[in-house]
Short mmCIF file of C-alpha atoms in Angstrom, two decimals:
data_model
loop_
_atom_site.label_atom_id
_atom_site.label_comp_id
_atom_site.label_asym_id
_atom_site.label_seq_id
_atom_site.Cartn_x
_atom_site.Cartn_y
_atom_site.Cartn_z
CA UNK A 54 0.00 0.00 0.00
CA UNK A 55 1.16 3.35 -1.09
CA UNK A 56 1.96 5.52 2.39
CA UNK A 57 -0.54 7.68 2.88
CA UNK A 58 0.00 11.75 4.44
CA UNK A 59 -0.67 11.92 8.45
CA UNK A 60 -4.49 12.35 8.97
CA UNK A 61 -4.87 12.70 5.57
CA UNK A 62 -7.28 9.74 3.30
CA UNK A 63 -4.78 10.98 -0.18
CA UNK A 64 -1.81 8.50 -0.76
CA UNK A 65 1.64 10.29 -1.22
CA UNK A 66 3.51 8.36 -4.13
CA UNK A 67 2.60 5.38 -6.16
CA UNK A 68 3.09 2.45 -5.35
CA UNK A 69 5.95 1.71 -7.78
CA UNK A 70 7.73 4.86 -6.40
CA UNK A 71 7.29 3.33 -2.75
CA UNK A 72 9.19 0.30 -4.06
CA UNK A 73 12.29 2.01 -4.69
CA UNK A 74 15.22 1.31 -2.08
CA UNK A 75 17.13 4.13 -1.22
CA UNK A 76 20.78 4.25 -3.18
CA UNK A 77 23.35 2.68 -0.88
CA UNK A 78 25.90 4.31 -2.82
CA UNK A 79 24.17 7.65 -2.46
CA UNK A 80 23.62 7.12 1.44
CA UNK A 81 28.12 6.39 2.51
CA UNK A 82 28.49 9.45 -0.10
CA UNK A 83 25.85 11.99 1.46
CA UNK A 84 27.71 11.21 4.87
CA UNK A 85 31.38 11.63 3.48
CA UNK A 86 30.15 15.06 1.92
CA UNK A 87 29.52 16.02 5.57
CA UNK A 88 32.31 14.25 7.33
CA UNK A 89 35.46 16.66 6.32
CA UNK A 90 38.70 15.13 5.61
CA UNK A 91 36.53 11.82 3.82
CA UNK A 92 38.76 10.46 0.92
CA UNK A 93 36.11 9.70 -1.41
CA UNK A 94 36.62 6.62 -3.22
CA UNK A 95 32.59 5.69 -3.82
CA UNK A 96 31.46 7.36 -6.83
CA UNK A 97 31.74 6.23 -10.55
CA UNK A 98 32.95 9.69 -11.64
CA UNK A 99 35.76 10.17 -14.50
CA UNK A 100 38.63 11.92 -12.89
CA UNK A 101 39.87 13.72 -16.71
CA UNK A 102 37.75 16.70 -17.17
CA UNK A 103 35.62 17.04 -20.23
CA UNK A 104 38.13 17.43 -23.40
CA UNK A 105 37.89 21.36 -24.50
CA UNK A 106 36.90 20.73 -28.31
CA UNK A 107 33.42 19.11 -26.20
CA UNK A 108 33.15 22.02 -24.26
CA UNK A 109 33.66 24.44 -26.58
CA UNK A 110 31.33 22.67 -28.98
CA UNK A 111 28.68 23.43 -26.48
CA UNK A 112 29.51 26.86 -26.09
CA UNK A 113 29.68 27.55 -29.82
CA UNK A 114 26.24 25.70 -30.29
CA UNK A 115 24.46 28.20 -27.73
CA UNK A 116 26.07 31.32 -29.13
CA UNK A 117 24.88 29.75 -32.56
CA UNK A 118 21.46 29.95 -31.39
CA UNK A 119 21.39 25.91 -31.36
CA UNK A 120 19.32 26.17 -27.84
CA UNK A 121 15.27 25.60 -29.24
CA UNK A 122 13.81 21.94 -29.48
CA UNK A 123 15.34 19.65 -31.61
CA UNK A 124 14.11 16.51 -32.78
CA UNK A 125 13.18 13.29 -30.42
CA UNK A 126 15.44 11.14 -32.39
CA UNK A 127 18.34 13.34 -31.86
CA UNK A 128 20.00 16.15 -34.20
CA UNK A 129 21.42 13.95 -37.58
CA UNK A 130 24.89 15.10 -36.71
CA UNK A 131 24.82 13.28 -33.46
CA UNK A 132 23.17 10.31 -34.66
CA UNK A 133 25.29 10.11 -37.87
CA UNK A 134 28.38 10.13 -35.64
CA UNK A 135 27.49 7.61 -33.00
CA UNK A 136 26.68 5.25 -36.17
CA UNK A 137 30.29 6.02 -37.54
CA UNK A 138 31.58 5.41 -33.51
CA UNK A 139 29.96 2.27 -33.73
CA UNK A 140 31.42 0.75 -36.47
CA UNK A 141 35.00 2.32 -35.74
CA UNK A 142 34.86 1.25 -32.14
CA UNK A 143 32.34 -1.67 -31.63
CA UNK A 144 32.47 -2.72 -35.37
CA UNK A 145 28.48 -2.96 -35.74
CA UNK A 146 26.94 -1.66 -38.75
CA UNK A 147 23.79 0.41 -37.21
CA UNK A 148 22.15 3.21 -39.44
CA UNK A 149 21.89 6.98 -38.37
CA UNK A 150 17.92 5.95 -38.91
CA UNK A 151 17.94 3.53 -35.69
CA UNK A 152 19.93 5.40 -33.49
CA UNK A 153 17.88 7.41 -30.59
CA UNK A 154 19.74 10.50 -28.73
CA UNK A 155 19.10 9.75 -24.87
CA UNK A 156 19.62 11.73 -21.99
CA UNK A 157 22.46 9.87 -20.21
CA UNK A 158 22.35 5.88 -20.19
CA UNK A 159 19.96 5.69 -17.14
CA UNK A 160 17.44 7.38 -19.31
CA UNK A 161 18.24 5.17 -22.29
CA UNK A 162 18.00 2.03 -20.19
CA UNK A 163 14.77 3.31 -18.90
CA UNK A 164 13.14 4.36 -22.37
CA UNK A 165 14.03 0.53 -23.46
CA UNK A 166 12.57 -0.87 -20.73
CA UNK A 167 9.89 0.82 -20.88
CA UNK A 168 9.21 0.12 -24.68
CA UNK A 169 9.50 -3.59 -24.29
CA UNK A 170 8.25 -4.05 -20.51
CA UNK A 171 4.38 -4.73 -19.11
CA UNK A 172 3.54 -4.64 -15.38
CA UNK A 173 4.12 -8.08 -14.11
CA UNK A 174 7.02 -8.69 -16.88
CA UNK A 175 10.64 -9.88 -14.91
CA UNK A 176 13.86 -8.64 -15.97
CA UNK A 177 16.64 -11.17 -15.32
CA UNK A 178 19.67 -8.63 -14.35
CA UNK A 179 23.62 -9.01 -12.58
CA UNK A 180 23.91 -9.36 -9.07
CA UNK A 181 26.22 -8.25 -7.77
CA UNK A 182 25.19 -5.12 -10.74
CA UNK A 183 24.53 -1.47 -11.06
CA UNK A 184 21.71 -1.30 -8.83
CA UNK A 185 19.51 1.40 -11.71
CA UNK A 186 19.46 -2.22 -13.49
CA UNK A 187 16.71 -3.29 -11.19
CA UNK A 188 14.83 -0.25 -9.98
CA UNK A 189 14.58 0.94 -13.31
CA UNK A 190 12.04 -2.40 -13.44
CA UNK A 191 10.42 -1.53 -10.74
CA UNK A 192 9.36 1.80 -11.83
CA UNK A 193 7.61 -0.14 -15.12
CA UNK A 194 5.75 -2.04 -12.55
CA UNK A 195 8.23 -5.00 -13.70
CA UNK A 196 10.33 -7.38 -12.04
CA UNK A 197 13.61 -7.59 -11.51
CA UNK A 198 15.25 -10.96 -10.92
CA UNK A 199 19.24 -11.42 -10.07
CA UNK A 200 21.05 -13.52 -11.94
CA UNK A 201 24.32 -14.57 -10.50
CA UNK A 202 27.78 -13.80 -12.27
CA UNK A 203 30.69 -16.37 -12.06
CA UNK A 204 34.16 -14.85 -10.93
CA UNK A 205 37.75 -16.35 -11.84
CA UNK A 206 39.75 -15.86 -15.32
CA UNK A 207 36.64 -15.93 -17.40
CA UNK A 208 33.68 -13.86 -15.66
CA UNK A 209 30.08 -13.81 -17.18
CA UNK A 210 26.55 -14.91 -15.96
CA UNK A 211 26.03 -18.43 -14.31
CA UNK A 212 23.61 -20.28 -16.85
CA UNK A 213 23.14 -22.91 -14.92
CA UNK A 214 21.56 -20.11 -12.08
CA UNK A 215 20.00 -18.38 -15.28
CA UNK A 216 18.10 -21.64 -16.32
CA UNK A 217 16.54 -22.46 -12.81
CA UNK A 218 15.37 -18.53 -13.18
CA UNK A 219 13.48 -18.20 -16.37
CA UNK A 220 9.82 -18.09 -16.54
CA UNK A 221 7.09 -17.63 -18.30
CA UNK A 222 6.67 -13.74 -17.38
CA UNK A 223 10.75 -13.32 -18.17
CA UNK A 224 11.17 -10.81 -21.14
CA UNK A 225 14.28 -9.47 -20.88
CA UNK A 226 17.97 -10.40 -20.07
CA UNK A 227 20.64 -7.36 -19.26
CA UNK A 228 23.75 -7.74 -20.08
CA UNK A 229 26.99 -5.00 -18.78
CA UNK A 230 30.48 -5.88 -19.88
CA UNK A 231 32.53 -4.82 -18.76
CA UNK A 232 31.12 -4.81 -14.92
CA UNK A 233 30.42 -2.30 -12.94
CA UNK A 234 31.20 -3.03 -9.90
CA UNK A 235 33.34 -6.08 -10.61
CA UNK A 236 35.05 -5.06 -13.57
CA UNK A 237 35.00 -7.91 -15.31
CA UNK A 238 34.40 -8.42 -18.83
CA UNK A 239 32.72 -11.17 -20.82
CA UNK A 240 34.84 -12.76 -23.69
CA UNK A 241 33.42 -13.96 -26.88
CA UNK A 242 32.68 -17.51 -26.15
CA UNK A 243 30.70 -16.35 -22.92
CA UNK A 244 28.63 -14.20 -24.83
CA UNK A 245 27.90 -16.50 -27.72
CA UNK A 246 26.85 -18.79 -24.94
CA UNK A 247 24.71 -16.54 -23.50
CA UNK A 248 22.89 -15.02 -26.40
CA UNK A 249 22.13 -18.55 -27.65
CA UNK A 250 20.68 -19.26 -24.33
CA UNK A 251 18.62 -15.93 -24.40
CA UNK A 252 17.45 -16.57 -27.70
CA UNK A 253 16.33 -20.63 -26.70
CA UNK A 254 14.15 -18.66 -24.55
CA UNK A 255 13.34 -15.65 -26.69
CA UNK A 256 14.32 -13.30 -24.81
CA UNK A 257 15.10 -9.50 -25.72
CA UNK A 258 18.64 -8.45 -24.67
CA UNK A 259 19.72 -5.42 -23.27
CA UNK A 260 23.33 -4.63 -23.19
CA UNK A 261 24.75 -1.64 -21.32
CA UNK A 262 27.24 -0.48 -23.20
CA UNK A 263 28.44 2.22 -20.69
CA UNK A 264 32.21 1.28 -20.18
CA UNK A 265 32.45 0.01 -24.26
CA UNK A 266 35.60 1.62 -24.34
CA UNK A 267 37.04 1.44 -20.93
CA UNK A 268 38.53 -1.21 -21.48
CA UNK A 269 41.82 -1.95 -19.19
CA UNK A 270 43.35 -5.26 -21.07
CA UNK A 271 42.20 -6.54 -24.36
CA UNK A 272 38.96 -5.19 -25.55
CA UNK A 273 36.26 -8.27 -25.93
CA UNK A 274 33.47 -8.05 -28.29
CA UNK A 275 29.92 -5.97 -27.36
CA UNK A 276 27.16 -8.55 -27.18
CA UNK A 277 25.19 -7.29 -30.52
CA UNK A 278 28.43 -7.14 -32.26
CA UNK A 279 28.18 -11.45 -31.10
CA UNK A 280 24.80 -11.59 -31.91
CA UNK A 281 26.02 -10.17 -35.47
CA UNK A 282 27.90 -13.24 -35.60
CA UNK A 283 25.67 -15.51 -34.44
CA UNK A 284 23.05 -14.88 -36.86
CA UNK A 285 25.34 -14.98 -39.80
CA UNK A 286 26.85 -18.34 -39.04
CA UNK A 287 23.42 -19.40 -38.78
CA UNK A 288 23.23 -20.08 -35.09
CA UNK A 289 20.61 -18.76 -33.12
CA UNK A 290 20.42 -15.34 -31.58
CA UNK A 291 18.59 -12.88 -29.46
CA UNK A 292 17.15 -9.20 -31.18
CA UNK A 293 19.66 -6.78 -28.68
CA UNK A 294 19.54 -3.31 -27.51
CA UNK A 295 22.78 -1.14 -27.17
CA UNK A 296 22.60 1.42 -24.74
CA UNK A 297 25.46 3.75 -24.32
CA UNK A 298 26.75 6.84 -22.88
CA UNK A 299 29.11 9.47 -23.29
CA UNK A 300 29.55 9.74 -19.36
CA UNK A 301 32.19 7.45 -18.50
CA UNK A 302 33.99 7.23 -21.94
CA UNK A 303 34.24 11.11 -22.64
CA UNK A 304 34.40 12.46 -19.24
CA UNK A 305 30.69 13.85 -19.68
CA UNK A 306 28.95 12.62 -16.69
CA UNK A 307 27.21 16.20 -16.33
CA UNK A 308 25.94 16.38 -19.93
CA UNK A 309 23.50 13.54 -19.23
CA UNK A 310 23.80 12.17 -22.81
CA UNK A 311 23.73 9.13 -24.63
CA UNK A 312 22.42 7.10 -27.44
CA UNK A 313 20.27 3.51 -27.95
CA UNK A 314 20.46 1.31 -30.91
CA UNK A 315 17.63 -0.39 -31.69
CA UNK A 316 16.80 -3.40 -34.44
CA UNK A 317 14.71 -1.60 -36.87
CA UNK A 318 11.07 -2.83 -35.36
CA UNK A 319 11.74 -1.43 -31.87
CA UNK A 320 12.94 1.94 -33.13
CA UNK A 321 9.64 3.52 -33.45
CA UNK A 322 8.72 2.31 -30.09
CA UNK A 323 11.49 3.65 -28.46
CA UNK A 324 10.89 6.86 -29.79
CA UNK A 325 7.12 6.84 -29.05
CA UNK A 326 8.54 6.65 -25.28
CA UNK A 327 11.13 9.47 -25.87
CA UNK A 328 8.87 12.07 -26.86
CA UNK A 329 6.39 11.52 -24.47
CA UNK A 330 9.36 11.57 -21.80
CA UNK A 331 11.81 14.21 -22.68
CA UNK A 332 11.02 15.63 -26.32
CA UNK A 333 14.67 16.22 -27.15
CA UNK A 334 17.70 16.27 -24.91
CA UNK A 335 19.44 19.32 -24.78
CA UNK A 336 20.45 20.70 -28.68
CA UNK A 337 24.06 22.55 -27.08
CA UNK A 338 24.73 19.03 -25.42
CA UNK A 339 24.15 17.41 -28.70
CA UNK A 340 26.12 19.08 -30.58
CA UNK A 341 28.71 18.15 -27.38
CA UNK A 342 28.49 14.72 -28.29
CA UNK A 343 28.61 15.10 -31.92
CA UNK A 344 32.51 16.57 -31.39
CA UNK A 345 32.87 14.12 -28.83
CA UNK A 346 32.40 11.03 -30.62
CA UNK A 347 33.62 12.60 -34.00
CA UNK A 348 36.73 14.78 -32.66
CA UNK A 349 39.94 13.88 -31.04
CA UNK A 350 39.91 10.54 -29.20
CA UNK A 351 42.97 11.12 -27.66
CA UNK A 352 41.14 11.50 -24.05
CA UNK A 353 39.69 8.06 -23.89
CA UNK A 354 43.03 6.47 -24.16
CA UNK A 355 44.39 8.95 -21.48
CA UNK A 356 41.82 7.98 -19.03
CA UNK A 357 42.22 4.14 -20.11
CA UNK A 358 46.02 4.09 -19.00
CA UNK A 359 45.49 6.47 -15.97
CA UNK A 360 43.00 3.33 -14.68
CA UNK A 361 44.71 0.49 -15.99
CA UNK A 362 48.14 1.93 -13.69
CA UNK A 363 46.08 2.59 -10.98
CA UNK A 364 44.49 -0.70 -11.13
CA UNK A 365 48.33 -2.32 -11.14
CA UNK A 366 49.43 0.47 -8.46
CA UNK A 367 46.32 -0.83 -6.04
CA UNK A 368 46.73 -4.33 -6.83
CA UNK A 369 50.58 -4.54 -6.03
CA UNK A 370 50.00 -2.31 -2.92
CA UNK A 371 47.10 -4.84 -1.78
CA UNK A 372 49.87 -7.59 -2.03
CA UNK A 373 49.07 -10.93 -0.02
CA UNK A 374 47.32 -9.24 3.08
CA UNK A 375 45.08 -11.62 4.01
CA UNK A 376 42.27 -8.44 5.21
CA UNK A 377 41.29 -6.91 1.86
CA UNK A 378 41.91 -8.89 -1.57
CA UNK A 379 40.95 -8.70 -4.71
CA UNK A 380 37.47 -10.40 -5.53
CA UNK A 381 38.23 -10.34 -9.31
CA UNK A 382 41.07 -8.86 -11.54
CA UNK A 383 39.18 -5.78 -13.33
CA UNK A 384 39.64 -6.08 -16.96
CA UNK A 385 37.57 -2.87 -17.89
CA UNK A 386 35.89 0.04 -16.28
CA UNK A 387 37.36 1.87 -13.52
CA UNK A 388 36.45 0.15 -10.15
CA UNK A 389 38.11 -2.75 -7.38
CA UNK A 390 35.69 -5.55 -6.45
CA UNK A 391 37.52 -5.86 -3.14
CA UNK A 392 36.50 -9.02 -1.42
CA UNK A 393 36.91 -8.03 2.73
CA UNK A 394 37.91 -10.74 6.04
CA UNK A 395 34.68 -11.02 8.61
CA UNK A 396 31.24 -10.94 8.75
CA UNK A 397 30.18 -7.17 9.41
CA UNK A 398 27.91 -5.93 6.65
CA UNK A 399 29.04 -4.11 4.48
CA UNK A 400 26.89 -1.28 4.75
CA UNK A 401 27.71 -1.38 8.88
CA UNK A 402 31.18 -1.20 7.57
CA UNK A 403 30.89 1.29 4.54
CA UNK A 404 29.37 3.87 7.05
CA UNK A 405 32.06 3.04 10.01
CA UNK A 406 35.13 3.86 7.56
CA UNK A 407 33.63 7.10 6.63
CA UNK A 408 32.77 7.99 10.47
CA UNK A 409 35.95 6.64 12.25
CA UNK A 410 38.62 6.25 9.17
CA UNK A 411 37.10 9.15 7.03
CA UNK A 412 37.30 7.04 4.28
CA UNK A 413 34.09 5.79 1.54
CA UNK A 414 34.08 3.24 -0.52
CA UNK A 415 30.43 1.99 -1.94
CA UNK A 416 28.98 -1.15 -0.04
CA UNK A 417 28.43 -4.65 -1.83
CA UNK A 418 24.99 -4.89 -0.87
CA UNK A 419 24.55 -1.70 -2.48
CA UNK A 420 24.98 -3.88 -5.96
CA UNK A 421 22.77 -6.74 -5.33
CA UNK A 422 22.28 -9.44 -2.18
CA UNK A 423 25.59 -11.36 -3.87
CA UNK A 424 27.60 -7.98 -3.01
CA UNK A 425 27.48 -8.88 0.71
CA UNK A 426 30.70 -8.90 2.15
CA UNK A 427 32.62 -6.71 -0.54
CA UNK A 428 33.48 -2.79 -0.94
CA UNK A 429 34.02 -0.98 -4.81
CA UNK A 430 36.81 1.21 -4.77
CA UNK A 431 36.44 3.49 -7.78
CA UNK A 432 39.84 3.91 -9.29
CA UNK A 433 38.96 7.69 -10.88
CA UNK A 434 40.57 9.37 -7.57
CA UNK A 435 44.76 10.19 -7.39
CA UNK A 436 47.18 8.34 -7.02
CA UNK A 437 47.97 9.40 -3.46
CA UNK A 438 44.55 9.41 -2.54
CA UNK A 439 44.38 5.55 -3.49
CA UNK A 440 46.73 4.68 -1.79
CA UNK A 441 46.25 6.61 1.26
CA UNK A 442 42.39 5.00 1.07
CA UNK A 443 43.40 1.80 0.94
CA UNK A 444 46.28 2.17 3.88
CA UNK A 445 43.30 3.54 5.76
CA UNK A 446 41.15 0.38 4.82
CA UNK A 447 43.34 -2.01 5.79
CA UNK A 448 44.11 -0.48 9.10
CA UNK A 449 40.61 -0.57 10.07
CA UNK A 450 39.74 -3.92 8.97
CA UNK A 451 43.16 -5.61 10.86
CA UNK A 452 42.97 -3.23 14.00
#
């Protein structure tokens, strides 16, 4: 039952609203924004600024007079580069036609859901996983169900788990390689396995795409580039979504952009959504993206090496204390999946390093019930700050 205002017969909120558990992440970092001295090592925030051909490109565009409505698809220049970004980066061959401007990945992931999702529908989605995965479900009136991931040298979903989890009302499989929080990144063979097992079932997949590019060691295929393959050595495979963002991969986290491909049929739908949700993003932050994915790329393999040293840096300073190890080895985006020694929840423990150590890191449970007893250390912070964070970690957990 929706709660209701004191002494008052009108609910406050909907129901579906109601369901939606408070951000865990959101929670250690509103208390280490008012604990002072906090080394802040809990949000998924690029540590590169935004390159200054992107922000000048905005800047232009408004004293261009680019600042009415544009269109809901997205302006053509944006939409004809992410196409080109595609196929140079992700080698898929998508058309201009079937790519929707979105405003940041959350909203793209929310518009697809919400074009291929009925109340009562379930969403089979990582745990541990971005946690937006599932509430983003729950605000269709959907169903989110975790799916658990395997760890070692090749990560990817548990199909075995997935099999005993399928029903009759599941719809949808997500897909986010490589992992936030874990890192890890699914190689070809897991996704062909995957997909194949998706499409047994007939399930739509929905891959976010939001760390395509960050990746740390050798960069694995995206799952509708597999799919691609799939289809054309005449092997079964799923129709997939590709949501990604600008945020992580161009230092944009504050331009709230993105873009979706879709498979022809679902493009209108999408779109439908779109302009009945935002009419247009933003035309100056359009035109942003359209120099960001079409201009220098020199920044994204700047930020790739900064993480990929800091990630070697951590791991060698984490050595073979037996208090705080590495869960898995990150092979893309920019985070530690640090496994930690004892039982304390991690959200008892996430809030007592902030209080007592002044340090945050985001709690495992934040990502799913299969988080328990971890911490993700985001690697866009300093160098010294890393390691100072860690030292502090480590002190707390063997005091």
């Amino acid at each position: 039952m929706s709660p209701q205002a004191a002494g008052s017969a009108f609910t406050v909120g909907s129901a579906a609203a109601a369901a939606i558990a408070p951000s865990g992440i959101r929670a250690v970092a509103d208390l280490a924004w008012r604990t002072p001295g906090t080394l802040q090592l809990q949000m998924g925030e690029p540590s590169h600024p935004t390159p200054p051909h992107v922000v000048e490109a905005l800047a232009q565009a408004a004293r261009d007079g680019a600042t009415r409505y544009g269109p809901t698809p997205g302006i053509p220049a944006l939409r004809e580069a992410a196409a080109a970004k595609v196929a140079r980066v992700n080698g898929l061959s998508v058309s201009p036609d079937d790519v929707t401007v979105c405003a940041g990945g959350v909203e793209g992931l929310g518009a697809t859901y919400r074009a291929l999702l009925d109340a009562g529908d379930e969403v089979l989605v990582p745990d541990p996983g971005w946690p937006n995965l599932g509430t983003l479900a729950v605000v269709c009136g959907a169903v989110p169900v975790g799916y658990p991931l395997l760890a070692g040298d090749r990560p990817g979903p548990d199909l075995d788990a997935l099999e005993g989890l399928v029903t009759p009302r599941t719809r949808v499989l997500v897909v986010n390689s490589p992992s936030n929080p874990t890192g890890g990144g699914f190689d070809a063979a897991v996704l062909e396995d995957v997909l194949g097992w998706a499409a047994r079932h007939g399930l739509w997949v929905v891959a976010d795409e939001c760390y395509d590019e960050m990746w740390l060691d050798d960069p694995q295929p995206c799952a509708a580039l597999v799919a691609e393959r799939l289809r054309a050595s005449g092997r079964p495979a799923p129709e997939v979504v590709s949501v990604f963002s600008l945020s992580k991969t161009h230092a944009m986290t504050g331009f709230r952009l993105g873009y979706i491909c879709t498979p022809p049929a679902l493009t209108p739908v999408v779109r439908r959504v779109q302009e009945t949700t935002l009419s247009c993003v933003s035309t100056p932050t359009q035109w942003a993206g359209a120099a960001a994915l079409g201009g220098p790329q020199d920044h994204v393999e700047e930020m790739r090496a900064a993480y990929r040293a800091r990630r070697d840096r951590c791991s060698a300073q984490l050595g073979d204390q037996w208090a705080l190890t590495l869960a898995t080895r990150p092979s893309g985006a920019f985070y530690l999946w640090l496994a930690y020694a004892g039982d304390e929840p991690s959200t008892d423990l996430a809030r007592r390093l902030v209080v007592d150590h002044q340090v945050a890191l985001a709690p495992g449970r934040a990502f799913g019930p299969a988080g328990e007893g971890h911490l993700r250390v985001s690697l866009a912070s300093a160098d010294d700050v890393l390691a100072e964070g860690l030292h502090r970690v480590v002190a707390a957990l063997t005091a």
